[in-house]
Short mmCIF file of C-alpha atoms in Angstrom, two decimals:
data_model
loop_
_atom_site.label_atom_id
_atom_site.label_comp_id
_atom_site.label_asym_id
_atom_site.label_seq_id
_atom_site.Cartn_x
_atom_site.Cartn_y
_atom_site.Cartn_z
CA UNK A 22 -16.12 0.98 21.40
CA UNK A 23 -12.87 -0.82 22.26
CA UNK A 24 -9.35 0.44 21.59
CA UNK A 25 -9.30 -1.91 18.59
CA UNK A 26 -12.49 -0.36 17.24
CA UNK A 27 -11.01 3.12 17.66
CA UNK A 28 -7.98 2.04 15.61
CA UNK A 29 -10.26 0.54 12.96
CA UNK A 30 -12.20 3.78 12.81
CA UNK A 31 -9.00 5.69 12.05
CA UNK A 32 -7.49 3.11 9.70
CA UNK A 33 -6.82 3.87 6.05
CA UNK A 34 -8.44 0.72 4.56
CA UNK A 35 -11.90 1.87 5.64
CA UNK A 36 -11.42 5.41 4.39
CA UNK A 37 -13.38 5.99 1.19
CA UNK A 38 -11.87 9.45 0.76
CA UNK A 39 -8.58 7.80 -0.16
CA UNK A 40 -7.76 6.88 -3.75
CA UNK A 41 -4.75 4.81 -2.64
CA UNK A 42 -3.89 3.23 0.69
CA UNK A 43 -0.37 4.66 0.40
CA UNK A 44 1.24 8.10 -0.01
CA UNK A 45 0.87 8.47 -3.76
CA UNK A 46 -0.23 11.23 -6.14
CA UNK A 47 -2.01 10.86 -9.46
CA UNK A 48 1.12 11.96 -11.34
CA UNK A 49 3.35 9.54 -9.44
CA UNK A 50 0.91 6.68 -10.01
CA UNK A 51 0.87 7.39 -13.74
CA UNK A 52 4.67 7.27 -13.81
CA UNK A 53 4.68 3.90 -12.03
CA UNK A 54 2.12 2.46 -14.44
CA UNK A 55 4.14 3.68 -17.43
CA UNK A 56 7.32 2.12 -16.00
CA UNK A 57 5.54 -1.20 -15.39
CA UNK A 58 4.45 -1.09 -19.06
CA UNK A 59 1.79 -3.83 -18.96
CA UNK A 60 1.39 -5.40 -22.39
CA UNK A 61 -1.91 -6.41 -24.05
CA UNK A 62 -3.25 -9.54 -22.39
CA UNK A 63 -0.93 -9.19 -19.39
CA UNK A 64 -1.66 -11.17 -16.23
CA UNK A 65 -1.20 -9.01 -13.14
CA UNK A 66 -1.31 -9.87 -9.44
CA UNK A 67 -1.41 -7.40 -6.56
CA UNK A 68 -0.45 -8.92 -3.21
CA UNK A 69 -2.14 -6.87 -0.49
CA UNK A 70 -4.22 -5.04 -3.06
CA UNK A 71 -6.62 -3.26 -0.72
CA UNK A 72 -9.54 -2.13 -2.85
CA UNK A 73 -7.45 -2.57 -5.99
CA UNK A 74 -7.28 0.97 -7.39
CA UNK A 75 -3.72 0.57 -8.67
CA UNK A 76 -4.46 -2.94 -9.93
CA UNK A 77 -7.45 -1.70 -11.92
CA UNK A 78 -5.48 1.14 -13.47
CA UNK A 79 -2.76 -1.29 -14.53
CA UNK A 80 -5.39 -3.56 -16.08
CA UNK A 81 -7.02 -0.60 -17.83
CA UNK A 82 -3.63 0.40 -19.27
CA UNK A 83 -3.38 -2.77 -21.40
CA UNK A 84 -6.11 -4.17 -23.67
CA UNK A 85 -7.18 -7.63 -22.53
CA UNK A 86 -5.10 -7.53 -19.34
CA UNK A 87 -6.47 -9.29 -16.26
CA UNK A 88 -5.75 -8.82 -12.58
CA UNK A 89 -5.87 -10.80 -9.35
CA UNK A 90 -6.16 -8.82 -6.13
CA UNK A 91 -5.05 -10.69 -3.01
CA UNK A 92 -6.49 -9.05 0.11
CA UNK A 93 -7.74 -10.26 3.51
CA UNK A 94 -9.76 -7.17 4.53
CA UNK A 95 -13.38 -7.93 3.56
CA UNK A 96 -14.37 -4.25 3.59
CA UNK A 97 -11.56 -3.40 1.15
CA UNK A 98 -12.55 -6.31 -1.09
CA UNK A 99 -16.20 -5.21 -1.04
CA UNK A 100 -15.15 -1.72 -2.11
CA UNK A 101 -12.94 -3.21 -4.82
CA UNK A 102 -15.80 -5.28 -6.20
CA UNK A 103 -18.01 -2.19 -6.36
CA UNK A 104 -15.29 -0.22 -8.15
CA UNK A 105 -14.69 -3.04 -10.64
CA UNK A 106 -18.42 -3.16 -11.45
CA UNK A 107 -18.63 0.63 -11.88
CA UNK A 108 -15.70 0.54 -14.30
CA UNK A 109 -16.84 -2.48 -16.28
CA UNK A 110 -13.96 -4.65 -15.04
CA UNK A 111 -15.81 -7.49 -13.34
CA UNK A 112 -14.67 -9.95 -16.00
CA UNK A 113 -11.05 -8.77 -15.83
CA UNK A 114 -10.37 -8.18 -12.13
CA UNK A 115 -10.86 -10.80 -9.42
CA UNK A 116 -10.28 -10.64 -5.66
CA UNK A 117 -9.04 -13.47 -3.46
CA UNK A 118 -9.57 -13.19 0.29
CA UNK A 119 -6.46 -15.10 1.32
CA UNK A 120 -3.19 -14.00 2.97
CA UNK A 121 -0.61 -12.81 0.46
CA UNK A 122 1.93 -15.37 1.66
CA UNK A 123 -0.56 -18.20 1.06
CA UNK A 124 -1.67 -17.27 -2.45
CA UNK A 125 -0.34 -19.56 -5.17
CA UNK A 126 -2.13 -18.21 -8.23
CA UNK A 127 -2.85 -20.39 -11.24
CA UNK A 128 -0.84 -23.63 -10.81
CA UNK A 129 -1.11 -24.29 -14.55
CA UNK A 130 0.12 -20.85 -15.55
CA UNK A 131 3.65 -19.80 -16.48
CA UNK A 132 3.73 -16.95 -14.00
CA UNK A 133 2.37 -13.43 -13.97
CA UNK A 134 3.65 -10.74 -16.27
CA UNK A 135 3.59 -8.26 -13.39
CA UNK A 136 3.44 -8.75 -9.62
CA UNK A 137 2.68 -5.80 -7.34
CA UNK A 138 2.98 -5.33 -3.60
CA UNK A 139 2.81 -1.91 -1.93
CA UNK A 140 3.33 -1.66 1.81
CA UNK A 141 2.45 -5.30 2.42
CA UNK A 142 5.84 -6.90 3.12
CA UNK A 143 4.66 -7.64 6.66
CA UNK A 144 2.34 -10.29 5.17
CA UNK A 145 5.33 -12.61 4.74
CA UNK A 146 7.05 -14.19 7.78
CA UNK A 147 10.45 -12.84 6.78
CA UNK A 148 9.20 -9.38 5.84
CA UNK A 149 10.87 -7.56 2.97
CA UNK A 150 13.30 -10.29 1.92
CA UNK A 151 10.60 -12.98 1.83
CA UNK A 152 8.22 -10.64 0.00
CA UNK A 153 10.75 -9.93 -2.73
CA UNK A 154 11.52 -13.62 -3.17
CA UNK A 155 7.82 -14.44 -3.41
CA UNK A 156 7.20 -11.71 -5.98
CA UNK A 157 10.16 -12.89 -8.03
CA UNK A 158 8.77 -16.42 -7.96
CA UNK A 159 5.31 -15.19 -8.99
CA UNK A 160 6.41 -13.69 -12.31
CA UNK A 161 7.57 -15.32 -15.51
CA UNK A 162 11.18 -14.87 -16.68
CA UNK A 163 11.39 -11.35 -18.06
CA UNK A 164 8.37 -10.23 -16.05
CA UNK A 165 8.23 -7.18 -13.83
CA UNK A 166 7.63 -6.41 -10.17
CA UNK A 167 6.34 -3.21 -8.58
CA UNK A 168 7.37 -3.19 -4.93
CA UNK A 169 6.64 -0.48 -2.37
CA UNK A 170 8.27 -0.59 1.04
CA UNK A 171 9.43 1.64 3.86
CA UNK A 172 12.95 2.85 4.54
CA UNK A 173 14.63 5.41 6.78
CA UNK A 174 15.14 8.77 5.09
CA UNK A 175 17.42 9.60 8.01
CA UNK A 176 18.43 8.14 11.36
CA UNK A 177 15.19 7.77 13.35
CA UNK A 178 14.90 9.80 16.52
CA UNK A 179 13.32 8.41 19.70
CA UNK A 180 10.22 10.51 18.88
CA UNK A 181 10.02 9.00 15.39
CA UNK A 182 10.30 5.47 16.73
CA UNK A 183 7.69 6.16 19.41
CA UNK A 184 5.31 7.70 16.87
CA UNK A 185 5.55 4.63 14.67
CA UNK A 186 5.81 2.05 17.42
CA UNK A 187 8.93 0.87 15.61
CA UNK A 188 12.46 -0.31 16.30
CA UNK A 189 15.57 1.06 14.55
CA UNK A 190 16.13 -2.16 12.60
CA UNK A 191 12.54 -2.34 11.31
CA UNK A 192 13.73 -0.49 8.20
CA UNK A 193 17.03 0.13 6.44
CA UNK A 194 18.29 2.62 3.88
CA UNK A 195 16.98 3.06 0.35
CA UNK A 196 20.18 1.56 -1.02
CA UNK A 197 19.78 -1.35 1.36
CA UNK A 198 16.28 -1.95 0.00
CA UNK A 199 17.62 -1.94 -3.56
CA UNK A 200 20.31 -4.44 -2.55
CA UNK A 201 17.65 -6.73 -1.08
CA UNK A 202 15.79 -6.65 -4.41
CA UNK A 203 18.99 -7.54 -6.25
CA UNK A 204 19.64 -10.42 -3.84
CA UNK A 205 16.19 -11.78 -4.75
CA UNK A 206 17.13 -11.86 -8.44
CA UNK A 207 15.51 -8.57 -9.40
CA UNK A 208 17.05 -5.54 -11.13
CA UNK A 209 15.90 -1.98 -10.57
CA UNK A 210 14.43 -0.27 -13.63
CA UNK A 211 13.09 2.73 -11.74
CA UNK A 212 13.26 3.86 -8.10
CA UNK A 213 11.13 6.73 -6.80
CA UNK A 214 10.02 7.76 -3.33
CA UNK A 215 6.91 9.38 -1.89
CA UNK A 216 7.50 13.10 -1.49
CA UNK A 217 6.51 15.18 1.53
CA UNK A 218 3.28 16.42 -0.01
CA UNK A 219 2.17 12.86 -0.75
CA UNK A 220 2.91 11.89 2.85
CA UNK A 221 1.14 14.93 4.32
CA UNK A 222 -1.98 14.39 2.23
CA UNK A 223 -2.06 10.68 3.08
CA UNK A 224 -1.74 11.23 6.82
CA UNK A 225 -4.17 14.17 6.81
CA UNK A 226 -6.78 12.22 4.86
CA UNK A 227 -6.32 8.78 6.34
CA UNK A 228 -5.58 7.99 9.98
CA UNK A 229 -5.63 11.54 11.36
CA UNK A 230 -8.31 12.94 9.10
CA UNK A 231 -10.76 10.07 9.36
CA UNK A 232 -10.76 10.16 13.16
CA UNK A 233 -11.03 13.95 13.21
CA UNK A 234 -14.01 13.93 10.84
CA UNK A 235 -15.74 11.30 12.97
CA UNK A 236 -15.19 13.37 16.11
CA UNK A 237 -16.61 16.48 14.43
CA UNK A 238 -19.68 14.55 13.25
CA UNK A 239 -20.28 12.89 16.64
CA UNK A 240 -19.72 15.58 19.31
CA UNK A 241 -22.08 13.98 21.82
CA UNK A 242 -20.86 10.41 21.46
CA UNK A 243 -19.75 8.88 24.78
CA UNK A 244 -16.41 7.89 23.24
CA UNK A 245 -15.76 11.26 21.61
CA UNK A 246 -12.93 12.01 24.04
CA UNK A 247 -11.29 8.62 23.40
CA UNK A 248 -11.31 9.11 19.64
CA UNK A 249 -10.03 12.68 19.96
CA UNK A 250 -7.19 11.46 22.17
CA UNK A 251 -6.22 8.83 19.57
CA UNK A 252 -6.28 11.47 16.82
CA UNK A 253 -4.08 13.78 18.86
CA UNK A 254 -1.61 10.96 19.56
CA UNK A 255 -1.37 10.12 15.86
CA UNK A 256 -0.91 13.78 14.92
CA UNK A 257 1.84 14.16 17.51
CA UNK A 258 3.51 10.96 16.35
CA UNK A 259 3.57 12.15 12.74
CA UNK A 260 4.32 15.87 12.93
CA UNK A 261 6.46 15.56 16.02
CA UNK A 262 8.09 12.26 15.14
CA UNK A 263 8.36 10.34 11.88
CA UNK A 264 7.48 13.06 9.34
CA UNK A 265 10.51 13.30 7.05
CA UNK A 266 12.10 10.25 8.66
CA UNK A 267 10.05 7.32 7.37
CA UNK A 268 10.21 7.06 3.58
CA UNK A 269 8.22 4.94 1.15
CA UNK A 270 10.06 3.67 -1.94
CA UNK A 271 8.45 2.44 -5.14
CA UNK A 272 10.73 0.08 -7.05
CA UNK A 273 9.93 -1.06 -10.58
CA UNK A 274 11.97 -4.24 -11.04
CA UNK A 275 12.74 -6.69 -13.81
CA UNK A 276 12.94 -10.41 -13.18
#
């Protein structure tokens, strides 16, 4: 198993214990869906949808609504297709295995009623600013955008930056993120952030937890020590570094 395979083993997208590939609780998700207020027959697109849990819940919230999930990870798409079939949504939810920045949607349509992107700004060459512009362009006038992106809760320490493998200018403040949305022609209807419990559960279940569970289930594997070392490094990076420093904002925006 290569270093890349070890990272894949610990990655959130392949973790079926996760409901969302983001720090998010059931209550918080319900609040976001209510704020997005999809109308009957709404057309919804999720750029970087993963397995599409949030997309499906948005579709289920509005009679006749349809959703397009844009995702390049084939394992996530396969899980999404299974979930859609189990929930009777195969005729309402579609997945497109193309990069978010390359997806153009229906060229004959008038734009989506709601465009979503959570933690996927890196899919666009210009990051956050390009992502917000693309989401604004994807929705009809009067449509809405749900955008999730990182920000610094406080000035990052060297340990936080090392734990994330990040640079100080990789993120800005929450207000700075709101200003970027406004510069893209979007207005903030609701701004919430992932709380510490959401973050702790996400990290414990996803990257750290998945690797730890694999190590416990495979004590005699020749790469057990390598996986354990990677788990320990991630745990140190989170609890000793970016916990309480990296934030995740969820912005519900009007176009």
